[in-house]
CSV table of C-alpha atoms in Angstrom, one decimal:
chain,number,residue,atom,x,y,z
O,29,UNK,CA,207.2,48.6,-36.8
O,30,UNK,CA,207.2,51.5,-39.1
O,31,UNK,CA,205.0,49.4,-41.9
O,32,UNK,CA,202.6,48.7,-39.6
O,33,UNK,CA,200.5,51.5,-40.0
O,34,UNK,CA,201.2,51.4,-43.7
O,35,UNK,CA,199.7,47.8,-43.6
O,36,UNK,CA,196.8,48.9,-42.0
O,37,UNK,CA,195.8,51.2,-44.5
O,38,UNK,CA,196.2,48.6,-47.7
O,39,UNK,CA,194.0,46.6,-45.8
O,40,UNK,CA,191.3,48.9,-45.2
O,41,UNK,CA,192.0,50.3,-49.4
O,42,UNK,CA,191.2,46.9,-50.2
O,43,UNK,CA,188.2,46.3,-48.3
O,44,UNK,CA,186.6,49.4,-49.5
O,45,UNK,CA,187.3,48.5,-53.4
O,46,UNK,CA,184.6,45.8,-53.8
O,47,UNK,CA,182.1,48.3,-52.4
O,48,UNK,CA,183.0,50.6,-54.9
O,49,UNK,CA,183.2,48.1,-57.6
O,50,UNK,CA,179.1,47.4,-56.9
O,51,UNK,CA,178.0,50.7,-57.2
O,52,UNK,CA,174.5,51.3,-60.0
O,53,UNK,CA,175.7,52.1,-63.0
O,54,UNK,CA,173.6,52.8,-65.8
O,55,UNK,CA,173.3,50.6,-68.9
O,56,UNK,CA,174.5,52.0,-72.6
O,57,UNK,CA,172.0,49.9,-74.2
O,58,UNK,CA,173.4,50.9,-77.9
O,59,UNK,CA,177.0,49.3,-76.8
O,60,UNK,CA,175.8,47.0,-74.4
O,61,UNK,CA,177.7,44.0,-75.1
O,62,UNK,CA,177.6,41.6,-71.8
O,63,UNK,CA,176.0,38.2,-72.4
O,64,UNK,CA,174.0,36.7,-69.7
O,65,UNK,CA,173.0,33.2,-69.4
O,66,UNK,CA,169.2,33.7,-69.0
O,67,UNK,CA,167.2,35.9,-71.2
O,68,UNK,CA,168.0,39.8,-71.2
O,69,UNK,CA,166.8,42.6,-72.8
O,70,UNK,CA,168.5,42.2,-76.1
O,71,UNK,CA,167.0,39.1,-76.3
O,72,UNK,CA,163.8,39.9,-76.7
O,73,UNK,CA,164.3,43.1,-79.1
O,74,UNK,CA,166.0,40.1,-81.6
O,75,UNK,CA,163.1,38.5,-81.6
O,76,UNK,CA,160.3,41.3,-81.8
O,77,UNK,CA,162.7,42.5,-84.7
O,78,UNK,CA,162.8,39.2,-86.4
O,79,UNK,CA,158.8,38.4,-86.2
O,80,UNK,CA,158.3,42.3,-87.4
O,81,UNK,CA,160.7,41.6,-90.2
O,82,UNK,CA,159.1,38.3,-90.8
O,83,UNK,CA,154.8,39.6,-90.9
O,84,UNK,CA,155.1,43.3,-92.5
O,85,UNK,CA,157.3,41.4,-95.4
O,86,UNK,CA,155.4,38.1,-95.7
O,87,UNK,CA,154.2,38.2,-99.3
O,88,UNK,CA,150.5,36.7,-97.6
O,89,UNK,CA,150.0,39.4,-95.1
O,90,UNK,CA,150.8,42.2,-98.0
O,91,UNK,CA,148.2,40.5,-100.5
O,92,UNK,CA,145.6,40.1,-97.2
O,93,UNK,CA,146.3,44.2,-96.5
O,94,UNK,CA,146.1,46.1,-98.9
O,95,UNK,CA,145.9,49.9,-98.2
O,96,UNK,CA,142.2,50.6,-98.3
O,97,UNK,CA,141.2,50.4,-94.5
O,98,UNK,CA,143.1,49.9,-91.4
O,99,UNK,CA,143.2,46.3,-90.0
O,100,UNK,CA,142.5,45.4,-86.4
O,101,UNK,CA,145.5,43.4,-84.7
O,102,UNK,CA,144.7,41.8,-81.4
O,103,UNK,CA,147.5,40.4,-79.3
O,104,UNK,CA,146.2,37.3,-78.2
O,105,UNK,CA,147.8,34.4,-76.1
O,106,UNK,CA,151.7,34.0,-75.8
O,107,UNK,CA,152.7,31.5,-73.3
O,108,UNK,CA,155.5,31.3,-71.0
O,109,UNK,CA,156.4,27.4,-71.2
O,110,UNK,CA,159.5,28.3,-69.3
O,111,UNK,CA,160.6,28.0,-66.0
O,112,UNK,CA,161.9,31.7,-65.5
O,113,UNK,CA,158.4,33.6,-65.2
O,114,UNK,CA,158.4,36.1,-67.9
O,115,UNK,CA,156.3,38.8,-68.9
O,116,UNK,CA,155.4,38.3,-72.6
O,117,UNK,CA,154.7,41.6,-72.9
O,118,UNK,CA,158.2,42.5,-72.8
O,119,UNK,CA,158.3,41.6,-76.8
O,120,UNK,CA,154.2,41.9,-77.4
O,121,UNK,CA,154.8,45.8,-76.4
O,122,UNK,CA,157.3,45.9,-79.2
O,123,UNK,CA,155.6,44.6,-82.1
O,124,UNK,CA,152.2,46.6,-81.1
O,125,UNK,CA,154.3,50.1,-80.8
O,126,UNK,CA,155.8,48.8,-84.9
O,127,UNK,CA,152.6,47.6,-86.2
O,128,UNK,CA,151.4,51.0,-84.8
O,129,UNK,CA,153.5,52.7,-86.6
O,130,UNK,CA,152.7,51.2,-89.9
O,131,UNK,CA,149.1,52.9,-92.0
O,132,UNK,CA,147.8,49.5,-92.6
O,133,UNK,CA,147.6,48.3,-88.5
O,134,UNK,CA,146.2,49.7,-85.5
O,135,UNK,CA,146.0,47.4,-82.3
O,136,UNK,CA,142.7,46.5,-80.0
O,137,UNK,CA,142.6,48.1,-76.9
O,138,UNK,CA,139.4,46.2,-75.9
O,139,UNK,CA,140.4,42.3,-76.9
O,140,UNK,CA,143.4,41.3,-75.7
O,141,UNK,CA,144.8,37.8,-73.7
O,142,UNK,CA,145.4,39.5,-70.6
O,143,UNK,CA,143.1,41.6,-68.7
O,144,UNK,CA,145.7,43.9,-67.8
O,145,UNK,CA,145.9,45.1,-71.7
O,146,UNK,CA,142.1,45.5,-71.9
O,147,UNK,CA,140.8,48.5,-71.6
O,148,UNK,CA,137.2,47.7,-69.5
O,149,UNK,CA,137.1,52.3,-69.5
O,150,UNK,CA,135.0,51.4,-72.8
O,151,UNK,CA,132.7,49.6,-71.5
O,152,UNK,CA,132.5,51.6,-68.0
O,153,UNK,CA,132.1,54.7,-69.7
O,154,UNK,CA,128.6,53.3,-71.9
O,155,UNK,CA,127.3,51.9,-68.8
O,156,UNK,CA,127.9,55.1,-66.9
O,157,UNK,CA,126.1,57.2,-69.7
O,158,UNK,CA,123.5,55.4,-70.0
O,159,UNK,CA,122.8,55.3,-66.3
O,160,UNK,CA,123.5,59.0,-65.7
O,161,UNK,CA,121.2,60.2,-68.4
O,162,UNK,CA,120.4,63.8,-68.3
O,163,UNK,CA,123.4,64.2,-65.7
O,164,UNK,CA,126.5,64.6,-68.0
O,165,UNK,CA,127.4,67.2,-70.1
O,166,UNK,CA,126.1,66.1,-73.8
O,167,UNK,CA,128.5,68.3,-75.7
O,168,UNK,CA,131.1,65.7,-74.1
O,169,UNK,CA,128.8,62.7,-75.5
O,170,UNK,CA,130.5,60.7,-77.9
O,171,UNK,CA,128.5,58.8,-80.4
O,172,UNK,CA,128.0,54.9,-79.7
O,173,UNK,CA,130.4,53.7,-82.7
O,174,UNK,CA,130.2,49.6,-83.1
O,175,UNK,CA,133.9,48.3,-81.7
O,176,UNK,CA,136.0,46.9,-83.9
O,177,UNK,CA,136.6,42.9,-84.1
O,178,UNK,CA,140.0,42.0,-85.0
O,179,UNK,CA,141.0,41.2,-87.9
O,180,UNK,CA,144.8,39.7,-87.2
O,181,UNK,CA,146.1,37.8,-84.0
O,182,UNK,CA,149.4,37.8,-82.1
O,183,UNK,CA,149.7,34.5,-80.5
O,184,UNK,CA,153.1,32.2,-79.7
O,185,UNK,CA,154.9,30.5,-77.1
O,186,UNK,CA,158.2,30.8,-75.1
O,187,UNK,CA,160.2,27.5,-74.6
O,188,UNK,CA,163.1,26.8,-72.1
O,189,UNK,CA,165.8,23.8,-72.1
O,190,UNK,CA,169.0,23.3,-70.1
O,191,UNK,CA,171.1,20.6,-71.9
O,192,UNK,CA,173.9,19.3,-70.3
O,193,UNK,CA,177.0,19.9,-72.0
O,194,UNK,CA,180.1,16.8,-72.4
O,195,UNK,CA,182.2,19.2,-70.2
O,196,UNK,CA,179.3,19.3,-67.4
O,197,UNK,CA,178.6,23.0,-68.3
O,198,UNK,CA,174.9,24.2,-69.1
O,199,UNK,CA,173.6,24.8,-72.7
O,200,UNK,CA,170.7,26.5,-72.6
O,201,UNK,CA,168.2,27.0,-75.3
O,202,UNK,CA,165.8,29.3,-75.7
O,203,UNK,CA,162.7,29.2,-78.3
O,204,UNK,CA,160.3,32.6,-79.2
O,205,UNK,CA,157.5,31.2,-81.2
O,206,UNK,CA,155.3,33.5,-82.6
O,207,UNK,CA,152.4,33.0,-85.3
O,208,UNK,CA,149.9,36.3,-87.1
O,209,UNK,CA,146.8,34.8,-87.8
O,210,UNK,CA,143.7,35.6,-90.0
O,211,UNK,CA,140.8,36.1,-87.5
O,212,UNK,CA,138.5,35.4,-90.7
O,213,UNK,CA,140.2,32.5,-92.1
O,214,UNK,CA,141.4,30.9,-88.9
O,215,UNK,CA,145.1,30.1,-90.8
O,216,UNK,CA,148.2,31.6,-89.5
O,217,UNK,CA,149.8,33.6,-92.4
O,218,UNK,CA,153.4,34.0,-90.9
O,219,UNK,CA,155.4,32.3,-88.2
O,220,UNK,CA,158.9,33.4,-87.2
O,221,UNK,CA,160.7,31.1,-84.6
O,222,UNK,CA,163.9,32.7,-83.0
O,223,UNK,CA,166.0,30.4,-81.7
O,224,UNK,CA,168.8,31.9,-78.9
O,225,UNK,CA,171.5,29.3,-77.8
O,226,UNK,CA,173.9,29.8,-74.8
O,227,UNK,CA,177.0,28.3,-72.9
O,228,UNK,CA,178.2,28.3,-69.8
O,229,UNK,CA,180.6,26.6,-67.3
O,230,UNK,CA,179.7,23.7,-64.2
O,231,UNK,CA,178.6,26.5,-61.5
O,232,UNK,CA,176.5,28.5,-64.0
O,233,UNK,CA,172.3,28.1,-63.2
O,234,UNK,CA,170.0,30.3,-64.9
O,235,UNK,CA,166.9,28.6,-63.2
């Protein structure tokens, strides 16, 4: 009769540890090292590494840049042929902030795939100037520059498959296409295809 009590309390001990167990816990993305079926994070920094790697070293793209202006990049259409929904702009963002950081690129902020990455202030801000006339200020008039066509494109494609394994397990596959093309010659002058390959037992589902 004595353990009783003592029962009662590893009992209660026990189911209190599984809340504990799911409290937030922040991510240590430098020694992150969990792998997760679908597509995470490190995922997509492999392949905005590889297709940076692959354009600012492709021997075409030096010989079509060379450092006398700065070339216009737009980033164009990337499409999600998966079945998971994903932003594309989660690897896009990546290669704009590089390219950004290198003298020879800069990226369009007026021509751009989605209309979420354009920025229509450009255009708003002419139309309002030239309908508000004497009204604004003119010392905070900028002059009507021409707006730069691109001269480079970002475009590519994201591909999903689920292959069954011999053991009934899931392999899934995963395929991050993406090309740099020459606006003026219409030919793509690099390509760099990452290709992520994962395992995972009979009650595993990504999608």
């Amino acid at each position: 009769m004595k353990q009783f009590p003592l029962l009662l309390i590893l009992l209660a001990l026990g189911l209190a540890m599984p809340g504990c167990m799911d409290r937030t816990e922040l991510v240590d993305q430098t020694n992150d090292s969990e792998i997760v079926a679908g597509l995470d994070y490190k995922d997509f920094t492999e392949a905005a590494e590889n297709t940076l790697r692959t354009i600012l070293q492709s021997p075409k793209v030096i010989r079509e840049t060379p450092i006398t202006k700065t070339y216009v990049v737009a980033i164009g259409r990337v499409v999600d042929a998966t079945p998971l929904n994903i932003d594309t702009d989660v690897i896009t963002a990546r290669i704009s902030e590089a390219l950004l950081e290198d003298d020879r690129f800069t990226v369009s902020s007026v021509f751009a795939d989605k209309l979420e990455n354009q920025d229509s202030m450009l255009w708003t801000t002419r139309d309002f100037e030239d309908a508000a006339g004497d009204e604004l200020d003119p010392t905070t008039l900028k002059p009507e520059g021409k707006v730069k066509v691109p001269d480079f494109t970002l475009t590519g494609k994201l591909i999903a498959r689920d292959v069954k394994r011999d053991n009934g397990g899931h392999q899934y596959e995963y395929y991050i296409q993406l090309r740099f093309n020459d606006v003026s010659t219409g030919t793509t002058l690099a390509a760099k295809e990452t290709r992520i390959v994962k395992r995972t037992g009979k009650k595993d589902h990504t999608w």
